[in-house]
CSV table of C-alpha atoms in Angstrom, one decimal:
chain,number,residue,atom,x,y,z
A,20,MET,CA,74.4,133.4,85.4
A,21,ALA,CA,74.1,136.3,87.8
A,22,THR,CA,74.7,139.8,86.6
A,23,GLU,CA,75.9,142.6,88.7
A,24,SER,CA,75.1,146.3,88.4
A,25,PRO,CA,78.1,148.7,88.4
A,26,SER,CA,77.0,150.0,91.7
A,27,SER,CA,76.8,146.6,93.3
A,28,VAL,CA,78.0,146.5,96.9
A,29,ARG,CA,81.0,144.6,98.2
A,30,LYS,CA,78.9,142.0,99.7
A,31,VAL,CA,77.1,138.9,98.4
A,32,VAL,CA,73.7,138.1,99.6
A,33,VAL,CA,73.4,134.4,100.6
A,34,HIS,CA,70.1,132.7,101.3
A,35,LEU,CA,70.3,129.6,103.5
A,36,ARG,CA,67.6,127.1,102.8
A,37,GLU,CA,67.0,123.9,104.8
A,38,THR,CA,66.7,120.7,102.9
A,39,GLY,CA,65.2,117.4,104.1
A,40,ASP,CA,64.9,117.3,107.9
A,41,ALA,CA,67.4,120.0,108.5
A,42,PRO,CA,66.2,122.6,111.0
A,43,ILE,CA,65.2,126.1,109.8
A,44,LEU,CA,67.6,128.8,110.8
A,45,LYS,CA,66.4,131.9,112.6
A,46,GLN,CA,68.8,133.9,110.5
A,47,ALA,CA,68.6,132.6,107.0
A,48,LYS,CA,70.1,135.5,105.1
A,49,LEU,CA,73.7,136.5,105.2
A,50,LYS,CA,75.6,139.3,103.6
A,51,ILE,CA,79.2,138.2,103.1
A,52,PRO,CA,82.1,140.2,101.7
A,53,ARG,CA,82.7,138.9,98.2
A,54,THR,CA,86.4,138.2,98.9
A,55,ASP,CA,85.6,135.8,101.7
A,56,LYS,CA,85.9,132.1,101.2
A,57,PHE,CA,83.0,129.7,101.3
A,58,ALA,CA,84.5,128.4,104.6
A,59,LYS,CA,82.7,131.3,106.3
A,60,VAL,CA,79.3,130.1,105.2
A,61,ILE,CA,80.1,126.5,106.2
A,62,ASP,CA,81.4,127.6,109.6
A,63,PHE,CA,78.4,129.8,110.2
A,64,LEU,CA,76.1,126.9,109.4
A,65,ARG,CA,78.0,124.5,111.7
A,66,ARG,CA,77.8,127.0,114.6
A,67,GLN,CA,74.2,127.8,114.1
A,68,LEU,CA,73.1,124.2,113.8
A,69,HIS,CA,75.6,122.8,116.3
A,70,ARG,CA,76.6,120.1,113.9
A,71,ASP,CA,79.9,119.2,112.4
A,72,THR,CA,78.5,117.0,109.7
A,73,LEU,CA,76.7,119.1,107.2
A,74,PHE,CA,76.0,118.7,103.5
A,75,VAL,CA,76.0,122.0,101.7
A,76,TYR,CA,74.7,122.5,98.2
A,77,VAL,CA,74.7,125.2,95.7
A,78,ASN,CA,72.3,124.5,92.8
A,79,SER,CA,72.3,120.8,93.8
A,80,VAL,CA,76.1,120.7,93.4
A,81,CYS,CA,77.6,119.7,96.7
A,82,SER,CA,79.9,122.5,97.7
A,83,GLN,CA,82.2,121.3,100.4
A,84,ASN,CA,85.3,123.1,99.2
A,85,PRO,CA,85.9,125.8,101.8
A,86,ASP,CA,88.5,127.6,99.5
A,87,GLU,CA,85.9,128.7,97.0
A,88,LEU,CA,85.5,132.4,97.0
A,89,VAL,CA,82.0,133.6,97.7
A,90,ILE,CA,82.2,135.9,94.7
A,91,ASP,CA,83.1,133.0,92.4
A,92,LEU,CA,80.2,130.9,93.6
A,93,TYR,CA,77.9,133.9,93.2
A,94,ASN,CA,79.1,134.5,89.6
A,95,ASN,CA,78.8,130.9,88.7
A,96,PHE,CA,75.7,129.9,90.4
A,97,GLY,CA,73.9,132.9,91.7
A,98,PHE,CA,70.6,134.4,90.3
A,99,ASP,CA,68.3,137.3,91.1
A,100,GLY,CA,71.1,139.0,93.0
A,101,LYS,CA,71.6,136.2,95.5
A,102,LEU,CA,73.4,133.0,96.1
A,103,VAL,CA,71.1,130.2,97.4
A,104,VAL,CA,72.8,127.7,99.6
A,105,ASN,CA,70.9,124.5,100.6
A,106,TYR,CA,72.0,122.7,103.7
A,107,ALA,CA,71.1,119.2,104.9
A,108,CYS,CA,72.0,116.9,107.7
A,109,SER,CA,72.2,113.9,105.4
A,110,MET,CA,73.1,113.7,101.7
A,111,ALA,CA,70.3,115.2,99.8
A,112,TRP,CA,71.4,114.9,96.1
A,113,GLY,CA,73.7,111.9,95.7
B,19,MET,CA,99.0,112.2,68.0
B,20,ASP,CA,96.1,112.4,70.4
B,21,ALA,CA,96.7,115.0,73.1
B,22,GLN,CA,94.2,113.5,75.5
B,23,LYS,CA,95.9,110.1,75.3
B,24,TYR,CA,99.2,111.8,76.4
B,25,LEU,CA,97.4,113.5,79.2
B,26,TRP,CA,95.8,110.3,80.5
B,27,GLU,CA,99.2,108.6,80.4
B,28,GLY,CA,100.9,111.4,82.2
B,29,ALA,CA,102.2,110.4,85.6
B,30,ILE,CA,104.3,111.8,88.5
B,31,PRO,CA,106.9,109.5,89.9
B,32,LEU,CA,106.5,109.6,93.7
B,33,GLN,CA,108.9,108.6,96.5
B,34,ILE,CA,106.6,108.2,99.4
B,35,HIS,CA,108.1,108.3,102.9
B,36,LEU,CA,106.2,107.1,106.0
B,37,HIS,CA,106.1,109.9,108.5
B,38,GLU,CA,108.5,109.2,111.4
B,39,SER,CA,105.7,109.3,114.0
B,40,GLN,CA,104.1,106.3,112.3
B,41,VAL,CA,107.2,104.2,112.3
B,42,THR,CA,106.9,101.5,115.1
B,43,ALA,CA,109.8,99.3,114.1
B,44,LEU,CA,113.4,100.2,113.3
B,45,PRO,CA,114.9,100.4,110.8
B,46,PRO,CA,112.2,102.5,109.2
B,47,PRO,CA,110.8,101.1,106.1
B,48,PRO,CA,112.2,102.3,102.8
B,49,PRO,CA,110.1,104.7,100.8
B,50,ALA,CA,107.5,103.4,98.4
B,51,LEU,CA,108.1,104.2,94.7
B,52,ILE,CA,104.8,104.8,93.0
B,53,LEU,CA,103.8,106.3,89.6
B,54,ALA,CA,100.8,108.4,90.2
B,55,PRO,CA,98.5,109.4,87.3
B,56,ARG,CA,98.4,113.2,86.8
B,57,ILE,CA,94.6,113.1,86.4
B,58,GLY,CA,94.2,111.1,89.6
B,59,TYR,CA,94.0,111.9,93.2
B,60,LEU,CA,96.4,111.0,96.0
B,61,PRO,CA,94.0,109.1,98.3
B,62,LEU,CA,93.3,106.7,95.5
B,63,LEU,CA,96.9,105.4,95.8
B,64,ALA,CA,96.1,104.0,99.3
B,65,PRO,CA,95.7,100.4,98.1
B,66,LEU,CA,99.1,100.6,96.4
B,67,ILE,CA,100.9,102.3,99.4
B,68,LYS,CA,99.5,100.4,102.3
B,69,PRO,CA,101.2,97.1,101.6
B,70,TYR,CA,104.6,98.8,101.9
B,71,PHE,CA,104.0,100.1,105.4
B,72,SER,CA,101.2,97.9,106.9
B,73,SER,CA,103.7,95.9,109.1
B,74,THR,CA,105.1,99.0,110.7
B,75,LEU,CA,101.9,101.0,111.4
B,76,PRO,CA,100.6,101.5,114.9
B,77,PRO,CA,97.3,99.8,115.6
B,78,GLY,CA,94.1,101.8,114.9
B,79,VAL,CA,92.0,103.2,112.1
B,80,ASP,CA,93.8,104.4,109.0
B,81,THR,CA,92.9,107.7,107.4
B,82,ILE,CA,95.5,108.4,104.8
B,83,TRP,CA,96.9,111.9,104.1
B,84,PHE,CA,100.0,113.3,102.6
B,85,ASP,CA,102.3,116.3,103.1
B,86,TYR,CA,105.0,117.9,101.1
B,87,ASN,CA,107.6,119.8,103.1
B,88,GLY,CA,105.2,119.9,106.0
B,89,LEU,CA,102.3,121.2,103.9
B,90,PRO,CA,99.2,118.9,104.1
B,91,LEU,CA,98.2,118.2,100.5
B,92,LYS,CA,94.6,118.9,99.6
B,93,TRP,CA,93.3,115.6,98.3
B,94,TYR,CA,90.6,117.0,96.0
B,95,ILE,CA,93.2,118.7,93.8
B,96,PRO,CA,94.4,116.4,91.0
B,97,THR,CA,97.9,114.9,91.7
B,98,GLY,CA,99.4,116.6,88.6
B,99,VAL,CA,98.1,120.0,89.6
B,100,LEU,CA,99.6,119.6,93.1
B,101,PHE,CA,102.9,118.8,91.6
B,102,ASP,CA,102.8,121.6,89.1
B,103,LEU,CA,101.9,124.1,91.8
B,104,LEU,CA,104.1,123.1,94.7
B,105,CYS,CA,107.2,122.1,92.8
B,106,PRO,CA,108.3,125.2,90.9
B,107,GLU,CA,111.4,123.3,89.8
B,108,PRO,CA,110.0,119.8,89.1
B,109,GLU,CA,111.4,117.3,91.6
B,110,ARG,CA,111.7,113.8,90.2
B,111,PRO,CA,110.9,111.7,92.0
B,112,TRP,CA,108.6,113.9,94.0
B,113,ASN,CA,109.3,113.2,97.7
B,114,ILE,CA,106.2,113.3,99.7
B,115,THR,CA,105.3,112.0,103.2
B,116,VAL,CA,102.4,109.7,103.9
B,117,HIS,CA,100.5,109.6,107.2
B,118,PHE,CA,97.9,107.1,108.4
B,119,ARG,CA,97.0,108.9,111.7
B,120,GLY,CA,96.5,112.4,113.0
B,121,TYR,CA,94.4,113.7,110.1
B,122,PRO,CA,94.7,117.5,110.1
B,123,GLY,CA,91.0,118.4,110.1
B,124,ASN,CA,91.8,122.0,110.5
B,125,VAL,CA,93.5,122.2,107.1
B,126,LEU,CA,92.0,119.4,105.2
B,127,ILE,CA,88.3,118.5,104.6
B,128,PRO,CA,87.6,114.8,105.5
B,129,CYS,CA,88.4,112.0,103.2
B,130,GLU,CA,87.6,108.6,104.4
B,131,GLY,CA,88.1,106.5,101.4
B,132,GLU,CA,87.6,106.2,97.7
B,133,ASP,CA,83.9,107.2,97.9
B,134,TYR,CA,84.8,110.6,99.2
B,135,VAL,CA,87.1,111.2,96.2
B,136,LYS,CA,84.4,109.8,93.8
B,137,TRP,CA,81.8,112.1,95.3
B,138,SER,CA,84.1,115.1,95.0
B,139,PHE,CA,84.8,114.2,91.3
B,140,ILE,CA,81.1,113.8,90.4
B,141,ASN,CA,80.3,117.1,92.1
B,142,SER,CA,83.1,118.8,90.2
B,143,LEU,CA,81.6,117.4,87.0
B,144,LYS,CA,78.2,118.8,87.9
B,145,GLU,CA,79.8,122.1,88.5
B,146,ALA,CA,81.4,122.0,85.1
B,147,ALA,CA,78.2,121.0,83.5
B,148,TYR,CA,76.4,123.8,85.1
B,149,ILE,CA,79.0,126.3,84.0
B,150,MET,CA,78.9,125.0,80.4
B,151,ASN,CA,75.2,124.3,79.9
B,152,GLY,CA,73.4,126.4,82.6
B,153,ASN,CA,72.2,123.2,84.3
B,154,CYS,CA,73.6,119.9,85.5
B,155,LYS,CA,70.7,117.7,84.4
B,156,ASN,CA,72.8,115.5,82.2
B,157,VAL,CA,75.0,114.5,85.1
B,158,MET,CA,72.2,114.2,87.6
B,159,ASN,CA,70.3,111.9,85.2
B,160,MET,CA,73.2,109.6,84.6
B,161,SER,CA,72.3,106.0,85.3
B,162,GLN,CA,74.1,104.4,88.3
B,163,SER,CA,76.0,102.1,86.0
B,164,ASP,CA,77.1,104.9,83.8
B,165,GLN,CA,78.3,106.9,86.8
B,166,LEU,CA,80.2,104.0,88.1
B,167,GLU,CA,81.7,103.3,84.7
B,168,LEU,CA,82.8,106.9,84.4
B,169,TRP,CA,84.4,106.9,87.8
B,170,ASN,CA,86.1,103.6,87.2
B,171,SER,CA,87.5,104.8,83.9
B,172,VAL,CA,89.1,107.7,85.8
B,173,LEU,CA,90.3,105.4,88.6
B,174,ASN,CA,91.9,103.0,86.1
B,175,GLY,CA,93.1,105.6,83.6
B,176,ASN,CA,91.0,104.0,80.9
B,177,LEU,CA,90.5,106.7,78.3
B,178,GLU,CA,88.4,104.6,75.9
B,179,ALA,CA,85.8,103.8,78.5
B,180,TYR,CA,85.8,107.4,79.7
B,181,GLN,CA,85.2,108.7,76.2
B,182,ARG,CA,82.4,106.2,75.7
B,183,VAL,CA,80.5,107.3,78.8
B,184,SER,CA,81.4,111.0,78.8
B,185,SER,CA,80.2,111.5,75.2
B,186,LYS,CA,76.7,110.5,76.4
B,187,LEU,CA,76.8,113.6,78.7
B,188,LYS,CA,76.9,115.9,75.7
B,189,LEU,CA,79.0,118.4,77.6
B,190,ALA,CA,79.8,120.8,74.8
B,191,THR,CA,83.4,121.4,74.1
B,192,VAL,CA,84.5,124.6,72.5
B,193,ASP,CA,84.9,122.9,69.1
B,194,GLU,CA,81.3,121.9,69.2
B,195,TYR,CA,80.2,125.4,69.8
B,196,THR,CA,82.3,126.8,67.0
B,197,SER,CA,81.2,124.1,64.5
B,198,LEU,CA,77.5,124.4,65.6
B,199,CYS,CA,77.7,128.1,64.7
B,200,SER,CA,77.8,127.6,60.9
B,201,PRO,CA,74.7,129.0,59.2
B,202,LYS,CA,73.5,125.5,58.1
B,203,SER,CA,73.4,124.0,61.6
B,204,GLN,CA,71.7,127.0,63.0
B,205,GLN,CA,68.7,126.5,60.7
B,206,SER,CA,68.3,122.9,61.8
B,207,LEU,CA,68.3,123.8,65.5
B,208,GLY,CA,64.8,124.4,66.8
B,209,GLU,CA,65.6,124.6,70.5
B,210,THR,CA,65.8,128.1,71.8
B,211,ASP,CA,68.0,127.4,74.7
B,212,LEU,CA,70.7,126.0,72.4
B,213,THR,CA,70.9,129.2,70.3
B,214,ALA,CA,71.6,131.2,73.4
B,215,GLN,CA,74.6,128.9,74.2
B,216,LEU,CA,75.9,129.1,70.6
B,217,LYS,CA,77.1,132.7,71.0
B,218,THR,CA,79.6,131.8,73.6
B,219,GLY,CA,81.4,128.8,75.0
B,220,ARG,CA,82.2,128.8,78.7
B,221,VAL,CA,85.2,126.9,79.8
B,222,PRO,CA,85.3,126.0,83.5
B,223,VAL,CA,88.7,127.0,85.0
B,224,ARG,CA,90.4,126.5,88.4
B,225,LEU,CA,93.2,129.0,88.6
B,226,TYR,CA,95.9,128.7,91.3
B,227,ILE,CA,98.1,131.7,91.9
B,228,LEU,CA,101.3,131.5,93.8
B,229,SER,CA,102.6,134.9,94.8
B,230,VAL,CA,106.3,135.1,95.5
B,231,ARG,CA,107.8,138.0,97.2
B,232,GLU,CA,111.5,137.4,96.7
B,233,ASP,CA,113.3,137.8,93.4
B,234,PHE,CA,114.3,134.7,91.6
B,235,ASP,CA,116.0,133.9,88.3
B,236,ASP,CA,115.7,130.1,88.6
B,237,LEU,CA,112.7,128.2,89.8
B,238,ASP,CA,114.7,126.3,92.3
B,239,GLU,CA,115.3,129.5,94.2
B,240,VAL,CA,111.7,129.8,95.1
B,241,HIS,CA,111.2,129.0,98.8
B,242,PRO,CA,109.1,125.9,99.5
B,243,ILE,CA,105.5,126.8,100.1
B,244,ASP,CA,104.6,126.3,103.7
B,245,SER,CA,101.1,127.5,103.8
B,246,TRP,CA,98.0,127.4,101.6
B,247,GLU,CA,97.6,131.1,102.4
B,248,LYS,CA,100.3,131.8,99.9
B,249,ILE,CA,98.1,130.3,97.1
B,250,SER,CA,95.1,132.2,95.8
B,251,TYR,CA,92.5,130.0,94.2
B,252,ILE,CA,89.8,131.2,91.9
B,253,ASN,CA,87.0,129.3,90.2
B,254,ARG,CA,86.0,131.4,87.2
B,255,PRO,CA,85.0,130.3,83.7
B,256,VAL,CA,86.5,131.8,80.5
B,257,GLU,CA,84.1,132.8,77.8
B,258,ILE,CA,85.0,132.3,74.2
B,259,ARG,CA,82.9,134.0,71.6
B,260,LYS,CA,82.3,132.1,68.5
B,261,GLU,CA,83.5,134.9,66.3
B,262,ASP,CA,86.8,135.1,68.2
B,263,LYS,CA,88.8,132.7,66.1
B,264,CYS,CA,92.1,133.9,67.5
B,265,PHE,CA,91.3,133.9,71.2
B,266,SER,CA,94.6,132.9,72.7
B,267,LEU,CA,95.7,131.6,76.1
B,268,HIS,CA,97.0,135.1,76.7
B,269,ASP,CA,93.5,136.5,76.0
B,270,ALA,CA,92.0,134.0,78.4
B,271,LEU,CA,94.4,134.9,81.2
B,272,LYS,CA,93.7,138.5,80.6
B,273,THR,CA,90.0,138.0,81.3
B,274,LEU,CA,90.9,135.9,84.4
B,275,LEU,CA,93.6,138.2,85.9
B,276,PRO,CA,93.2,141.6,84.2
B,277,GLU,CA,95.2,143.3,87.0
B,278,LEU,CA,98.3,141.4,85.9
B,279,PHE,CA,98.1,142.3,82.2
B,280,SER,CA,98.3,145.4,80.2
B,281,ASP,CA,98.1,145.6,76.4
B,282,GLU,CA,101.9,145.4,76.2
B,283,SER,CA,103.9,142.3,76.5
B,284,LEU,CA,104.3,140.3,79.7
B,285,THR,CA,106.8,142.5,81.6
B,286,ASP,CA,106.7,144.3,84.9
B,287,VAL,CA,103.3,145.8,84.9
B,288,LYS,CA,103.1,148.9,87.0
B,289,LEU,CA,99.4,149.7,87.1
B,290,SER,CA,99.4,152.1,90.1
B,291,GLY,CA,97.5,155.2,89.1
B,292,VAL,CA,95.7,153.5,86.3
B,293,ASP,CA,91.9,153.5,86.7
B,294,PHE,CA,91.0,149.9,85.9
B,295,GLU,CA,87.6,150.9,84.6
B,296,ASP,CA,89.3,152.8,81.8
B,297,ALA,CA,91.4,149.8,80.8
B,298,VAL,CA,90.7,148.4,77.4
B,299,ARG,CA,87.7,146.0,77.4
B,300,LYS,CA,86.3,143.9,74.7
B,301,PRO,CA,82.8,145.0,73.8
B,302,ASN,CA,80.0,142.6,74.9
B,303,ASP,CA,82.5,140.5,76.9
B,304,VAL,CA,80.3,139.8,79.8
B,305,SER,CA,82.9,138.1,82.0
B,306,SER,CA,85.4,140.9,81.3
B,307,ASP,CA,82.9,143.5,82.3
B,308,LYS,CA,82.1,141.7,85.5
B,309,VAL,CA,85.8,141.3,86.4
B,310,MET,CA,86.5,144.9,85.6
B,311,GLU,CA,83.7,146.1,87.9
B,312,ASP,CA,85.1,143.9,90.6
B,313,GLN,CA,88.6,145.2,90.0
B,314,GLY,CA,87.3,148.7,90.4
B,315,GLN,CA,86.3,147.6,93.9
B,316,ASN,CA,89.5,145.6,94.5
B,317,ALA,CA,87.3,142.5,94.9
B,318,TYR,CA,90.0,139.9,94.1
B,319,LYS,CA,92.7,141.2,96.3
B,320,GLN,CA,93.5,138.6,98.9
B,321,PRO,CA,95.0,139.4,102.3
B,322,GLU,CA,98.3,137.9,103.3
B,323,ALA,CA,100.8,136.8,100.8
B,324,GLY,CA,98.2,136.0,98.2
B,325,HIS,CA,97.8,139.7,97.6
B,326,ILE,CA,97.9,140.5,93.9
B,327,CYS,CA,98.9,144.1,93.8
B,328,SER,CA,99.3,146.3,90.9
B,329,SER,CA,103.1,145.9,90.3
B,330,ALA,CA,103.3,142.2,89.6
B,331,GLU,CA,105.0,140.0,87.1
B,332,ILE,CA,103.9,136.7,85.8
B,333,LYS,CA,106.8,134.3,86.0
B,334,LEU,CA,105.3,131.1,85.0
B,335,ILE,CA,102.1,129.5,83.6
B,336,ARG,CA,101.8,125.8,83.9
B,337,ILE,CA,99.0,123.6,82.6
B,338,GLN,CA,99.3,119.8,82.9
B,339,GLY,CA,103.0,120.1,83.5
B,340,ILE,CA,103.4,122.1,80.3
B,341,GLU,CA,104.4,125.8,80.0
B,342,PRO,CA,102.4,126.6,76.9
B,343,LYS,CA,103.2,129.5,74.6
B,344,LEU,CA,100.7,132.3,75.3
B,345,GLU,CA,99.8,132.6,71.6
B,346,ILE,CA,98.3,129.1,71.7
B,347,PRO,CA,94.6,129.1,70.7
B,348,PHE,CA,92.7,128.8,73.9
B,349,SER,CA,90.1,126.6,72.2
B,350,TRP,CA,92.9,124.0,71.8
B,351,VAL,CA,93.8,124.3,75.5
B,352,ALA,CA,90.2,123.9,76.4
B,353,ASN,CA,89.7,120.8,74.3
B,354,ASN,CA,92.9,119.0,75.1
B,355,LEU,CA,94.2,120.0,78.5
B,356,ILE,CA,91.2,119.6,80.6
B,357,ASN,CA,90.8,117.1,83.4
B,358,PRO,CA,88.2,114.3,83.3
B,359,ASP,CA,85.8,116.6,85.3
B,360,TYR,CA,86.0,119.1,82.4
B,361,PHE,CA,87.8,121.6,84.5
B,362,LEU,CA,91.0,123.3,83.2
B,363,HIS,CA,93.5,123.7,86.0
B,364,ILE,CA,96.0,126.5,85.5
B,365,CYS,CA,99.0,127.3,87.8
B,366,VAL,CA,100.4,130.7,87.7
B,367,TYR,CA,103.5,132.0,89.5
B,368,VAL,CA,103.5,135.7,90.2
B,369,LYS,CA,106.3,137.8,91.6
B,370,VAL,CA,104.9,140.7,93.6
B,371,ALA,CA,106.7,143.7,94.9
B,372,GLN,CA,108.5,143.5,98.2
């Protein structure tokens, strides 16, 4: 479980990692306001990859719910001060 | 009296109307009357609903979706939770509208059949496993047949089959944590990662907060919800420490929504001017600390009507259609009121200042 220092900033660091045959992004690191919804990450990926169909995973859990708050995902699944999000063009972990 | 059995038998009586745009023959078909399991999901009712309306549907591909008072219903939220959240005054039967065309892709994520719902359920289960155990290996390593049996048990409301398969997952419930913490059992445990978990139990929670601006005495005075923006959703586990034998639902809600509670009883809480960091915190309560730090930076304030400001009053707390007393031990709630994916869904109505 991720821990935060008292002086932690308002943003969550998100690392985007390609999985399978998904293309590597030029910009693979994002800083997202913690109160934003996961929809922002999903939309960013869709725009960058020019694809509507994407499979997004956090710690091998498929996270498609755009309502999840980035801060909740970070607190539940983040480590080393960042949230790692894997993206694939086809289902990676069934 | 087995609480889980009551839960699995719980159902919402639905009166399902076909949307007028889908009616091709007059007179329009009468609504379908369907009993929907609380722990189930609306799209799974498609095979029951379609026969009622198939003769009047326009030709084309069917993608089922539902709305209540114009609000598209999020299909991955269990039926019972949708009812508890969107019907402040329970409406029986619950009048919802079914559509087979015009899927609102801007509001709802895709759902093209039972497989989508199954996938969503298994993922939720993995999430819960991760929160409780620190990894979801047990779910990932499930055999295909076990996974299918688990899903079918939820689909069919078969509690016996569900308990048979889910017990193999060894997803620790709060009871197991507290019983494992007796000195005898601690000696017999050689695995180091288990001892770390024995200190606390983490209960996965999905919390839905409906903020209401207007004053109301009766629940039926609450205006129908016309947008999901009015509902704040958080996914945050509650930690129970083993030595906390009297950890109540009230205590759990305090850790989830500290800005809505003070140490006094549940009344109008005017916290303006109070420095949240000075508010009473439990020592070594990791989740509380985190939430307090976040509160200091107003991290959980949502824009729009979901804004939980400092002068707010909790009007209602609903879990599985029940409004439990706040003194109830949270361990009981965590053991008995969770959904099959091991998540506890809590609906909270909050009245905020104008």
